[in-house]
Amino acid sequence: MAGSQWELPPELCCRPMAFVALTGLDVVYNAVHRAIWDAFCANRRADRVPISFKVLPGDHEYPKCRTKRTSYEWYIPKGILKTGWMNKHLNLVPALVVLFYELDWDDPQWKEKQSECATKVEIDLVASERAAALCNACDLSGKSLFVLPHTDHLVGYIIRLENAFYEHAQTYYYTEIRRVKSHKEFLNKTTHQLLFVRHQFKIAFFSELKQDTQNALKYYRTAYSLVHELRAHETNMLEIKTMAGFINYKICRLCFQHNTPLDAIAQFRKHIDLCKKKIGSAELAFEHAAWMSKQFQSFGELFDEAIKLGLTAIQTQNPGFYYQQAACYSQDRKTLAQQLCQAGASYPSPEPGDTQSGGLDFYGQRPWRQGHQSIDPPDAEKEKTGIVALQIKERDVPHSELIIALLSNAVAQFKKYKCPRMKSHLMVQMGEEYYHAKDYTKALKLLDYVMCDYRTERWWGLLTAIVSTALRCAYLMASVRDYMIYCMELLGRASTLKEEQKLRIEKNLIKVLKNEVPEAEPECDPASVTAARALWNDRMALAGSNEFTIEVQDYIPFIQCKAKFQSPSFHVDQPIQLQVFLRADCPHPVGFLRCSHLPHYSI
């Protein structure tokens, strides 16, 4: 299954609008037709009816209507919702097909000198008669024929016209809802549990297309309750979670749309409580973490979208918390993938994910056993092969990139809502993730940025952990200056490292001062250490007698400096003598080649 399987389908996330097909318009070569099309689609204001228009050729083939089922007595459903159903009703099956046909009501034999008034009356009379005749010839009701004069007031006519289209579309979706509802009497809860969910979802979706969002919300809530009544087992757990996630998204979106954010938050919490333990196959536990991450991310996006539309958020309840939790689950996914997806296994052949149609028939099913609802997999060997294939694909997922993107979203939110400690905490996590992704430059930049916050607030344990990671980055980049600064800070009084760790760091610092290559920092990636040694050799060969000036006022180094006046008072023009005390906090004594004083200032 593709790595994008956790992305919500665009047809689920969009606002459903009535689909109306326009035929008979040549929008490329006919300027009048183009003007009509632009009047329908260009610069649509919010007060116009929600319709999705599409120009189709006159000979366009629409999806064939399947034979309607008259009995469900022996019918066993193969899944909950087909993957193409939403797209079909959004983009393929129009609620209304509009045929544009150019007619000239003027008869060429009419006398040119008829009075204007009489001409208008005659035109109206003949137009009415001919319209009735045209409807009879086309087997249409009079309500299905509309006249669109091409005048300076085209947009006004178009708006009246699309309002009529909207009424026709409403009638179509109302009919579809009644049709789906009529199936209920044929269903039983023993074999048709999946259909109860499917039908409630379809009724809700048609209600959205009809712009009846209150009823849509009601039916989505019913569908959500029904999906959790399904008998769950390892083979159908992913399908149940997938549909639960889809329906939860719809419910939360509509709650925000109705300006009831507390209902959206309550629904989401309920959703997480019901689903967080539905892990499924232990061998694919990373999938559950990925799914959970996507739930939090999607809700954060909905919350953020609602805020942009006018909703007010607060420090303790803002989208940042949901992005942060999404990042936590992505970190769990990464850890589980490292445990479960062992290197060395070869990808199975033939491809277990291949299907005859090139895709899945139902959302949330496995490609190697589509349509099977039994508790045990139909083919144990295929199941095993499929799991191995998913584990191998998971190895190629850029986990750190996903985590960093989510953390970045969270940081932006916490910055917006003035939560500095949360922002700093997540920036540290971003820096650590860049470190794991071997992007040491970005890691060091982020970690260096937040260190000052932890120094100012005197979080010595946290500062020590951050500086230790920064030191590893500096070593692996062979950044001599940064390496020296972080060594000096980790040897200082603010460092909470143990004595033996300080001894090792001091030894490395002295090596660098002597133009020697330091030993590798512990817990570094072996391959990166090999590359770093080569870089250090190059740096030391070019170093010569280089001197570094390090401004220590922004750090807490291992050398403390204190000055003292030798007398409590002095006479004017008398030279003042100061005593300067230096104290080294490092384990071993440190020698000074020279001490220099600040420039002389007159007072």
Tab-separated table of C-alpha atoms in Angstrom, residues 26-217:
chain	number	residue	atom	x	y	z
A	26	ASP	CA	-18.100	25.864	-27.311
A	27	VAL	CA	-16.045	27.868	-24.819
A	28	VAL	CA	-12.897	27.801	-26.985
A	29	TYR	CA	-14.055	29.168	-30.330
A	30	ASN	CA	-17.387	30.870	-29.611
A	31	ALA	CA	-17.090	34.218	-27.778
A	32	VAL	CA	-20.761	34.270	-26.729
A	33	HIS	CA	-20.477	30.771	-25.270
A	34	ARG	CA	-17.280	31.779	-23.495
A	35	ALA	CA	-19.034	34.810	-21.999
A	36	ILE	CA	-21.834	32.560	-20.728
A	37	TRP	CA	-19.320	30.151	-19.152
A	38	ASP	CA	-17.423	33.028	-17.505
A	39	ALA	CA	-20.672	34.392	-16.107
A	40	PHE	CA	-21.265	31.023	-14.457
A	41	CYS	CA	-17.780	30.507	-13.054
A	42	ALA	CA	-15.740	33.713	-12.825
A	43	ASN	CA	-15.722	35.794	-9.640
A	44	ARG	CA	-18.486	33.881	-7.902
A	45	ARG	CA	-19.585	35.790	-4.796
A	46	ALA	CA	-20.449	34.070	-1.536
A	47	ASP	CA	-24.149	34.866	-1.957
A	48	ARG	CA	-24.484	32.748	-5.102
A	49	VAL	CA	-25.829	29.225	-4.814
A	50	PRO	CA	-23.170	26.522	-4.222
A	51	ILE	CA	-22.924	24.671	-7.522
A	52	SER	CA	-19.960	22.965	-9.160
A	53	PHE	CA	-20.204	23.530	-12.927
A	54	LYS	CA	-18.385	21.565	-15.584
A	55	VAL	CA	-18.544	21.928	-19.381
A	56	LEU	CA	-18.877	18.550	-21.094
A	57	PRO	CA	-19.185	17.655	-24.798
A	58	GLY	CA	-22.608	16.773	-26.109
A	59	ASP	CA	-21.591	13.155	-26.743
A	60	HIS	CA	-20.067	12.704	-23.275
A	61	GLU	CA	-20.740	9.269	-21.803
A	62	TYR	CA	-21.931	9.394	-18.218
A	63	PRO	CA	-21.471	6.443	-15.826
A	64	LYS	CA	-24.064	3.775	-16.498
A	65	CYS	CA	-26.767	3.348	-13.889
A	66	ARG	CA	-26.468	-0.074	-12.293
A	67	THR	CA	-29.504	-2.299	-11.987
A	68	LYS	CA	-31.129	-1.487	-8.681
A	69	ARG	CA	-31.177	-4.317	-6.166
A	70	THR	CA	-34.666	-5.466	-5.258
A	71	SER	CA	-33.627	-7.950	-2.564
A	72	TYR	CA	-30.778	-8.294	-0.080
A	73	GLU	CA	-31.722	-11.797	1.013
A	74	TRP	CA	-28.539	-13.528	-0.203
A	75	TYR	CA	-26.367	-10.464	-0.482
A	76	ILE	CA	-23.138	-10.342	1.580
A	77	PRO	CA	-21.395	-6.927	1.403
A	78	LYS	CA	-17.678	-6.966	0.592
A	79	GLY	CA	-16.801	-3.689	2.299
A	80	ILE	CA	-18.178	-0.488	3.785
A	81	LEU	CA	-17.545	2.259	1.212
A	82	LYS	CA	-16.213	2.007	-2.324
A	83	THR	CA	-13.196	4.191	-3.033
A	84	GLY	CA	-14.773	5.819	-6.083
A	85	TRP	CA	-18.223	6.574	-4.665
A	86	MET	CA	-17.671	10.124	-3.359
A	87	ASN	CA	-15.758	11.210	-6.456
A	88	LYS	CA	-18.479	9.705	-8.653
A	89	HIS	CA	-21.165	11.938	-7.173
A	90	LEU	CA	-18.926	14.994	-6.930
A	91	ASN	CA	-17.440	14.887	-10.433
A	92	LEU	CA	-18.891	12.129	-12.636
A	93	VAL	CA	-22.667	11.817	-12.081
A	94	PRO	CA	-24.311	15.238	-12.398
A	95	ALA	CA	-27.462	16.115	-10.518
A	96	LEU	CA	-28.530	17.989	-13.636
A	97	VAL	CA	-27.447	18.047	-17.281
A	98	VAL	CA	-28.086	21.385	-19.008
A	99	LEU	CA	-28.223	21.443	-22.814
A	100	PHE	CA	-27.551	24.822	-24.437
A	101	TYR	CA	-29.050	25.170	-27.901
A	102	GLU	CA	-29.044	28.350	-29.982
A	103	LEU	CA	-32.463	29.310	-31.368
A	104	ASP	CA	-33.554	32.541	-33.080
A	105	TRP	CA	-37.150	33.363	-32.248
A	106	ASP	CA	-37.246	35.859	-35.136
A	107	ASP	CA	-38.806	34.557	-38.339
A	108	PRO	CA	-36.858	35.770	-41.397
A	109	GLN	CA	-40.141	36.540	-43.244
A	110	TRP	CA	-41.293	39.047	-40.652
A	111	LYS	CA	-41.867	42.533	-41.960
A	112	GLU	CA	-39.086	44.861	-40.969
A	113	LYS	CA	-41.293	47.884	-40.462
A	114	GLN	CA	-43.565	46.481	-37.757
A	115	SER	CA	-43.861	48.738	-34.829
A	116	GLU	CA	-41.539	48.043	-31.914
A	117	CYS	CA	-44.338	47.347	-29.511
A	118	ALA	CA	-46.194	45.017	-31.847
A	119	THR	CA	-42.969	43.246	-32.673
A	120	LYS	CA	-42.276	42.604	-28.972
A	121	VAL	CA	-45.772	41.283	-28.437
A	122	GLU	CA	-45.569	39.032	-31.484
A	123	ILE	CA	-42.093	37.824	-30.500
A	124	ASP	CA	-43.286	36.984	-27.013
A	125	LEU	CA	-46.339	35.222	-28.368
A	126	VAL	CA	-44.456	33.184	-30.946
A	127	ALA	CA	-41.647	32.409	-28.493
A	128	SER	CA	-44.156	31.061	-25.998
A	129	GLU	CA	-45.860	28.906	-28.644
A	130	ARG	CA	-42.596	27.610	-30.016
A	131	ALA	CA	-41.213	26.923	-26.540
A	132	ALA	CA	-44.239	24.725	-25.811
A	133	ALA	CA	-43.802	22.944	-29.135
A	134	LEU	CA	-40.076	22.418	-28.455
A	135	CYS	CA	-40.801	20.895	-25.037
A	136	ASN	CA	-43.285	18.481	-26.584
A	137	ALA	CA	-40.817	17.501	-29.283
A	138	CYS	CA	-38.067	16.902	-26.702
A	139	ASP	CA	-40.419	15.179	-24.246
A	140	LEU	CA	-39.617	17.771	-21.558
A	141	SER	CA	-41.783	19.589	-19.067
A	142	GLY	CA	-42.128	23.331	-19.482
A	143	LYS	CA	-40.084	23.809	-16.272
A	144	SER	CA	-37.078	22.217	-17.982
A	145	LEU	CA	-36.760	24.845	-20.734
A	146	PHE	CA	-35.015	28.156	-20.028
A	147	VAL	CA	-34.389	31.083	-22.349
A	148	LEU	CA	-31.045	32.870	-21.983
A	149	PRO	CA	-30.907	36.111	-23.991
A	150	HIS	CA	-27.395	37.371	-24.671
A	151	THR	CA	-27.634	40.978	-23.519
A	152	ASP	CA	-25.702	43.428	-21.344
A	153	HIS	CA	-27.477	41.916	-18.319
A	154	LEU	CA	-26.097	38.422	-18.930
A	155	VAL	CA	-24.862	37.890	-15.335
A	156	GLY	CA	-28.315	38.708	-13.949
A	157	TYR	CA	-29.935	36.172	-16.264
A	158	ILE	CA	-27.250	33.621	-15.364
A	159	ILE	CA	-27.921	34.054	-11.624
A	160	ARG	CA	-31.652	33.499	-12.176
A	161	LEU	CA	-30.814	30.514	-14.335
A	162	GLU	CA	-28.448	28.899	-11.833
A	163	ASN	CA	-31.027	29.333	-9.065
A	164	ALA	CA	-33.370	27.247	-11.191
A	165	PHE	CA	-30.585	24.701	-11.752
A	166	TYR	CA	-30.018	24.584	-8.001
A	167	GLU	CA	-33.682	23.753	-7.366
A	168	HIS	CA	-33.502	20.898	-9.885
A	169	ALA	CA	-30.305	19.597	-8.240
A	170	GLN	CA	-31.945	19.766	-4.811
A	171	THR	CA	-34.781	17.617	-6.119
A	172	TYR	CA	-32.303	15.077	-7.536
A	173	TYR	CA	-30.398	14.676	-4.241
A	174	TYR	CA	-33.647	14.497	-2.287
A	175	THR	CA	-34.702	11.623	-4.574
A	176	GLU	CA	-31.340	9.891	-4.047
A	177	ILE	CA	-31.712	10.181	-0.269
A	178	ARG	CA	-35.177	8.632	-0.420
A	179	ARG	CA	-33.871	5.841	-2.634
A	180	VAL	CA	-31.075	4.944	-0.185
A	181	LYS	CA	-33.473	5.124	2.769
A	182	SER	CA	-35.845	2.711	1.033
A	183	HIS	CA	-33.246	-0.085	1.301
A	184	LYS	CA	-33.402	-0.159	5.093
A	185	GLU	CA	-36.462	-2.427	5.254
A	186	PHE	CA	-34.553	-5.153	3.356
A	187	LEU	CA	-31.537	-5.212	5.701
A	188	ASN	CA	-30.836	-7.322	8.761
A	189	LYS	CA	-28.225	-6.701	11.457
A	190	THR	CA	-26.771	-10.194	11.167
A	191	THR	CA	-25.291	-10.054	7.674
A	192	HIS	CA	-25.767	-6.429	6.640
A	193	GLN	CA	-23.957	-4.513	9.391
A	194	LEU	CA	-21.641	-2.919	6.828
A	195	LEU	CA	-24.603	-1.704	4.779
A	196	PHE	CA	-26.115	0.148	7.723
A	197	VAL	CA	-22.905	2.210	7.952
A	198	ARG	CA	-22.652	2.622	4.182
A	199	HIS	CA	-26.218	3.837	3.753
A	200	GLN	CA	-26.059	6.345	6.614
A	201	PHE	CA	-22.818	7.734	5.153
A	202	LYS	CA	-24.410	8.040	1.703
A	203	ILE	CA	-27.507	9.785	3.072
A	204	ALA	CA	-25.264	12.209	4.978
A	205	PHE	CA	-23.135	12.879	1.880
A	206	PHE	CA	-26.186	13.484	-0.320
A	207	SER	CA	-27.503	15.826	2.399
A	208	GLU	CA	-24.236	17.784	2.169
A	209	LEU	CA	-24.606	17.972	-1.613
A	210	LYS	CA	-28.112	19.267	-0.965
A	211	GLN	CA	-26.587	21.825	1.493
A	212	ASP	CA	-28.675	20.390	4.332
A	213	THR	CA	-25.780	20.342	6.787
A	214	GLN	CA	-27.873	19.859	9.917
A	215	ASN	CA	-29.303	16.580	8.614
A	216	ALA	CA	-25.886	15.650	7.217
A	217	LEU	CA	-24.419	15.993	10.718
